[in-house]
CSV table of C-alpha atoms and ligand atoms in Angstrom, one decimal:
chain,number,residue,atom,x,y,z
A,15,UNK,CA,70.7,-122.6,7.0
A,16,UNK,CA,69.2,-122.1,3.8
A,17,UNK,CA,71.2,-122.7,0.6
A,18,UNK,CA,70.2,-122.0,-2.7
A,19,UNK,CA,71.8,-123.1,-6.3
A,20,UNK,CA,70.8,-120.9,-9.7
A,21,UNK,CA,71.9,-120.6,-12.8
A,22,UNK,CA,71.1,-121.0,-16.6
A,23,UNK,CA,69.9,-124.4,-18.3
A,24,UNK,CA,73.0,-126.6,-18.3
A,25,UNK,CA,75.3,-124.7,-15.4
A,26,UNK,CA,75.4,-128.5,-13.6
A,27,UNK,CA,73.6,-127.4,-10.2
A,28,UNK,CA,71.9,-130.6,-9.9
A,29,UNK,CA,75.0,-132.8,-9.9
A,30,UNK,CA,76.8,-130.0,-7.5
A,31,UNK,CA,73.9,-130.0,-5.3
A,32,UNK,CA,74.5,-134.3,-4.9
A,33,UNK,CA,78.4,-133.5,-3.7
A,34,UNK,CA,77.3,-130.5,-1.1
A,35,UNK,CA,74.9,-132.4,0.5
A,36,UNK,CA,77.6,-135.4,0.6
A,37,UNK,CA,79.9,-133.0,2.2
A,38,UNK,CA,77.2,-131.5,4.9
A,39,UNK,CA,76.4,-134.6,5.8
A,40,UNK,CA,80.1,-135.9,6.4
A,41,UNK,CA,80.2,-132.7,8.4
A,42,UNK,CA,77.0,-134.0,10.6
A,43,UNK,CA,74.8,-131.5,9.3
A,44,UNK,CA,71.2,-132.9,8.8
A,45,UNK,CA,70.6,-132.2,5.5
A,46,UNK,CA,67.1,-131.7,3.0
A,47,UNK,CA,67.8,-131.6,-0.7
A,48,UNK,CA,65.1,-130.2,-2.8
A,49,UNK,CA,64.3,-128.4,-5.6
A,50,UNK,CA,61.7,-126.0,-8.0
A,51,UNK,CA,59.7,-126.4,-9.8
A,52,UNK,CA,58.6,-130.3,-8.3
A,53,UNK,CA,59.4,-130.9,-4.7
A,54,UNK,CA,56.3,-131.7,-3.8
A,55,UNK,CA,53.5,-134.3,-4.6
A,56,UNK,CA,51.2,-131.0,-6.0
A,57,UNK,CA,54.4,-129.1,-7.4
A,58,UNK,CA,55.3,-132.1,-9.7
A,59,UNK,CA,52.1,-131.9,-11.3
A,60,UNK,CA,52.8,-128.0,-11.8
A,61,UNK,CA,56.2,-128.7,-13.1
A,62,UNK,CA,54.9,-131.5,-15.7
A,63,UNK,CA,52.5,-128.3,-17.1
A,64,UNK,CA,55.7,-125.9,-16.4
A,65,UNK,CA,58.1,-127.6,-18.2
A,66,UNK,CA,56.1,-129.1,-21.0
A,67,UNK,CA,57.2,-128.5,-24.3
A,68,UNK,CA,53.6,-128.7,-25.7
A,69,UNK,CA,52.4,-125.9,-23.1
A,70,UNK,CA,54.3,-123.4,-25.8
A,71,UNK,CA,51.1,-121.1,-25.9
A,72,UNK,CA,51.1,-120.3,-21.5
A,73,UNK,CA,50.4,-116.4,-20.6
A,74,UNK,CA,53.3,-114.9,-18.8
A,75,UNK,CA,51.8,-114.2,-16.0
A,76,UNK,CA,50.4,-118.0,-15.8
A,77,UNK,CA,53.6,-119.0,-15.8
A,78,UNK,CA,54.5,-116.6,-12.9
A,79,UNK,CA,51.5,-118.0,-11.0
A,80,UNK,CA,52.0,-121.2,-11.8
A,81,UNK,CA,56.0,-121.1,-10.0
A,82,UNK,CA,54.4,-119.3,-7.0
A,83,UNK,CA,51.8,-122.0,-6.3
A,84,UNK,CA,54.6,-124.7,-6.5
A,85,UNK,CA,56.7,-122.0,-4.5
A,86,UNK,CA,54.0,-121.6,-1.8
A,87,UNK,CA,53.6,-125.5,-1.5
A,88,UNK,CA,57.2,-126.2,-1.2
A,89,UNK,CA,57.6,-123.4,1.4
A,90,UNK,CA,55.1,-124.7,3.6
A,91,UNK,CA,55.4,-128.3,3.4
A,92,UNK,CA,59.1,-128.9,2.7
A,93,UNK,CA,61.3,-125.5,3.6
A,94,UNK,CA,59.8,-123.8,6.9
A,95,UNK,CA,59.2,-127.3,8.8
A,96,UNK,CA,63.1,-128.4,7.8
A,97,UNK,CA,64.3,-125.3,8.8
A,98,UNK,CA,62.3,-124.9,12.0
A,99,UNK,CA,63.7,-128.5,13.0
A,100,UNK,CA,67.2,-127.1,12.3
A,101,UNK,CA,67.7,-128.8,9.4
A,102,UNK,CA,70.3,-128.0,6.5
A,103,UNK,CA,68.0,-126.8,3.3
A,104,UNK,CA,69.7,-127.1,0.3
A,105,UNK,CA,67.4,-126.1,-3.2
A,106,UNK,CA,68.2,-126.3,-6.3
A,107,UNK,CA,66.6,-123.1,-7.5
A,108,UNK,CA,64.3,-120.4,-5.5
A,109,UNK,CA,62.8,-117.0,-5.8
A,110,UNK,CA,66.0,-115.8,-7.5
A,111,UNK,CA,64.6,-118.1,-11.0
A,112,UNK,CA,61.4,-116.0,-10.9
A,113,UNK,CA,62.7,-112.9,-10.1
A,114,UNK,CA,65.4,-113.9,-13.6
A,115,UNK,CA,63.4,-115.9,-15.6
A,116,UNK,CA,59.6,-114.1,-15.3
A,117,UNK,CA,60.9,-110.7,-13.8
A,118,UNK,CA,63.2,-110.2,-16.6
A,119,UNK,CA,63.8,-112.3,-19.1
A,120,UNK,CA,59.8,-112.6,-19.9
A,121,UNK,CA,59.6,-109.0,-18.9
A,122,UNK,CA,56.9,-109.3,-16.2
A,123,UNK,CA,58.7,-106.2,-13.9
A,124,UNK,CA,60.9,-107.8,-11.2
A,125,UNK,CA,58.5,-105.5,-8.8
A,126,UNK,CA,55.6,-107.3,-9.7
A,127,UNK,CA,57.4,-110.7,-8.7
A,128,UNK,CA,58.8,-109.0,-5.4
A,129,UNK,CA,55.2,-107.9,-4.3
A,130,UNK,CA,53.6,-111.2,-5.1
A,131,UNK,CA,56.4,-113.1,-3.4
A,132,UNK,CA,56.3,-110.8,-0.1
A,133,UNK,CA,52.4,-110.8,-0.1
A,134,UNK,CA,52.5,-115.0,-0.4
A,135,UNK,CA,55.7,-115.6,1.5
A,136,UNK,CA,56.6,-112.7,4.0
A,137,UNK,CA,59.6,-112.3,1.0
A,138,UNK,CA,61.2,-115.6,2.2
A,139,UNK,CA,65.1,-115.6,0.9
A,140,UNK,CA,68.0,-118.3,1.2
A,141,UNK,CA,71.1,-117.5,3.5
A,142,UNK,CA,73.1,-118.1,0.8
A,143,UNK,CA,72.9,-118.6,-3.0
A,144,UNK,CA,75.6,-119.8,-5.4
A,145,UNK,CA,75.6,-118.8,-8.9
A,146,UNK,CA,76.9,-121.1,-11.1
A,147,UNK,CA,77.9,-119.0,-14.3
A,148,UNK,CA,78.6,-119.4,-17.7
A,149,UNK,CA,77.9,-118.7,-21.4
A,150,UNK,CA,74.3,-119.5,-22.5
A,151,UNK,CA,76.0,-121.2,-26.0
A,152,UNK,CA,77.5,-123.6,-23.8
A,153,UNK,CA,75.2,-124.3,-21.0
A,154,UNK,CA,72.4,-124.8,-24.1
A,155,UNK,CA,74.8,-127.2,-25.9
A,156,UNK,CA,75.4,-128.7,-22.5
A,157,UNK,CA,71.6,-129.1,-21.9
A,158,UNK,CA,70.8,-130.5,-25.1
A,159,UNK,CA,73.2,-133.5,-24.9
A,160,UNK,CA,71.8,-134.1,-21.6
A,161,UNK,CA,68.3,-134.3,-23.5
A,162,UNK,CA,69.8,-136.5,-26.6
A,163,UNK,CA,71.8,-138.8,-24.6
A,164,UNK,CA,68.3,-139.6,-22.0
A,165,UNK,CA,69.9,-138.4,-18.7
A,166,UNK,CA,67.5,-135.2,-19.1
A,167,UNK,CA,64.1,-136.1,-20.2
A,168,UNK,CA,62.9,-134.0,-23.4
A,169,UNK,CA,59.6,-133.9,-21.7
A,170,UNK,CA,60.6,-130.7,-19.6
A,171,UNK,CA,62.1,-129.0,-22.2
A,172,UNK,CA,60.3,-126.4,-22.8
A,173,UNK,CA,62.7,-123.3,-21.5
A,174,UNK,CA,65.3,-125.2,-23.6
A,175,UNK,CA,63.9,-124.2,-26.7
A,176,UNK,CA,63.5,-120.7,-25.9
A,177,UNK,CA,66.0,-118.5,-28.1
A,178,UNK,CA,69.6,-117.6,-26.8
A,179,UNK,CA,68.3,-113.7,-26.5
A,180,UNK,CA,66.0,-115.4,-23.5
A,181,UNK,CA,68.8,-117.3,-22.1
A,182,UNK,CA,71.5,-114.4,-22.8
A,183,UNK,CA,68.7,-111.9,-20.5
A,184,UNK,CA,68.2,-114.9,-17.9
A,185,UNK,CA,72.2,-114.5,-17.1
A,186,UNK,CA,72.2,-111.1,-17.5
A,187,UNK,CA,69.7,-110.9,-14.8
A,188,UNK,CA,71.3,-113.8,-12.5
A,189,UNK,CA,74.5,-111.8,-12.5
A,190,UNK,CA,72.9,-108.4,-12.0
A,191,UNK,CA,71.3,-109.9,-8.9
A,192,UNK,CA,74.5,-111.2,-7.9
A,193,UNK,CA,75.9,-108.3,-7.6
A,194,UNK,CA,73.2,-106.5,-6.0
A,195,UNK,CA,73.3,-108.7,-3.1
A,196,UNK,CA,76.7,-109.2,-3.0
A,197,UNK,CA,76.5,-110.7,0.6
A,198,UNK,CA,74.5,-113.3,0.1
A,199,UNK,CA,75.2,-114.6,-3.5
A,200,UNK,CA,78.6,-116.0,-4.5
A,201,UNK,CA,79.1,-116.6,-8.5
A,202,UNK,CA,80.9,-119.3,-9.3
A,203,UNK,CA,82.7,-120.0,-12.5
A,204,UNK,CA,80.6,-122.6,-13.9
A,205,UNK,CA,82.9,-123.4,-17.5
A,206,UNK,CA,85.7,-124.8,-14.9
A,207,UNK,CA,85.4,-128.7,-14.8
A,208,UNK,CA,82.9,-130.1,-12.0
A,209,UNK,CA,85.3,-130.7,-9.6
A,210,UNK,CA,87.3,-127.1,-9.5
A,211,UNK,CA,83.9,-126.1,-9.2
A,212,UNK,CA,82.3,-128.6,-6.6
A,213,UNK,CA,85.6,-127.0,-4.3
A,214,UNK,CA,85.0,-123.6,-4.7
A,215,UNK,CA,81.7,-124.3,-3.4
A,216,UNK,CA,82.8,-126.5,-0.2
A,217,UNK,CA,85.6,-123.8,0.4
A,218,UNK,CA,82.6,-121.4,0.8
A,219,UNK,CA,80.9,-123.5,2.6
A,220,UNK,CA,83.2,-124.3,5.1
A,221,UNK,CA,84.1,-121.4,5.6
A,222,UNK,CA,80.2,-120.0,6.4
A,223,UNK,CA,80.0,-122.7,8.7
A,224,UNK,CA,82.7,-122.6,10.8
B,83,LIG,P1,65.4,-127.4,-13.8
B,83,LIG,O1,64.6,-128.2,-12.8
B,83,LIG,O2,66.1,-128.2,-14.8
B,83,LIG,O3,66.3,-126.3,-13.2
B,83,LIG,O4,64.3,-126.6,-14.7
B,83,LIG,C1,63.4,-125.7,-14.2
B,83,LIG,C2,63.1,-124.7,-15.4
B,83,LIG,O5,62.2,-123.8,-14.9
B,83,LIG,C3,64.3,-123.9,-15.8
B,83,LIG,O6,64.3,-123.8,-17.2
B,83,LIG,C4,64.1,-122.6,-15.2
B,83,LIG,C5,62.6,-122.5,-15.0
B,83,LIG,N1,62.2,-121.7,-13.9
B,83,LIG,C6,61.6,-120.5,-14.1
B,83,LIG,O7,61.4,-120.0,-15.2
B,83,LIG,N2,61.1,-119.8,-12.9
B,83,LIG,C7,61.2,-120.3,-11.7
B,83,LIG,O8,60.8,-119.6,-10.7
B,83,LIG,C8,61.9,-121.5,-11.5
B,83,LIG,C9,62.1,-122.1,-10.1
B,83,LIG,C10,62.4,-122.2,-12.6
């Protein structure tokens, strides 16, 4: 099974993501935790140029590129094997951050992002994806103390300093999606404290995989 987390800067998917793959593998579910941009040896380097605060003058569309070659690399030399030895993939953002974040919020064309990502990836999508929502204001102010107390590193802050239009249109989009695909996503309420949410999620899951 494929499992993907998403949501706007400061929604606390990478803690949650720790606790879920805690509870898979108390369940005896083998179990690969990864993420994008930077799973791999190649997609760290991307994510350094990604993430960058000084790279405040990349094109759009090399930023789109730039997440599909770490995409395309993480698909073939983490996801497809993991899943093919019927492993547990759990990744801490996917397509779905494309399709929001270049699609939309840059204003790329979600078609353009679609096309590229069935052309490169035969349209690849996780089994499941939870949404962990909330307010830009307060995922931003959440995000930023990370950054000033060290446990996030300034360093990859670049999306952090984008205006709270961009991050108002990235959960606009998230939540659009969401309820496009109503089967496979599942929004959770992300301004609940980490624990109400970290048992939403395992009720889900248990549920799935019973
Ligand atoms: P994160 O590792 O803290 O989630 O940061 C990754 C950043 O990259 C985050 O601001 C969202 C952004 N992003 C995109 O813009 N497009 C993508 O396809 C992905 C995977 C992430």
């Amino acid at each position: 099974m494929f499992i993907s987390l998403e949501g706007i800067e400061g929604s606390g998917k990478t803690s949650q993501i720790k606790t879920i793959a805690d509870y898979l593998a108390a369940s005896g579910y083998e179990c690969v935790v990864t993420r994008e941009p930077g799973a791999t040896a190649i997609g760290r380097k991307i994510r350094s140029i990604l993430l960058d605060p000084a790279s405040e003058r990349m094109d759009s569309t090399t930023e789109l590129l730039l997440y599909m070659a770490d995409r395309v690399q993480h698909v073939r030399e983490i996801i497809v094997p993991a899943l093919s030895d019927g492993k547990m993939v759990l990744c801490d953002r996917f397509y779905d951050a494309t399709v929001v974040y270049q699609g939309i919020a840059r204003g790329i064309g979600i078609h353009t992002v679609y096309s590229l990502h069935k052309l490169l990836l035969d349209g690849i999508q996780p089994d499941i994806t939870f949404l962990l929502d909330l307010p830009p204001e307060e995922g931003l102010a959440r995000a930023w103390k990370q950054i000033e107390n060290g446990s996030r590193t300034g360093n990859e802050s670049r999306f952090e300093r984008e205006t709270l239009r961009f991050h108002e249109r990235v959960r606009a989009g998230y939540l659009k999606l969401a309820h496009e695909e109503p089967d496979r996503f599942r929004i959770i309420d992300a301004m609940k404290n980490p624990e109400t949410v970290q048992k939403a999620i395992i009720k889900i899951l248990a549920a799935l995989l019973d």
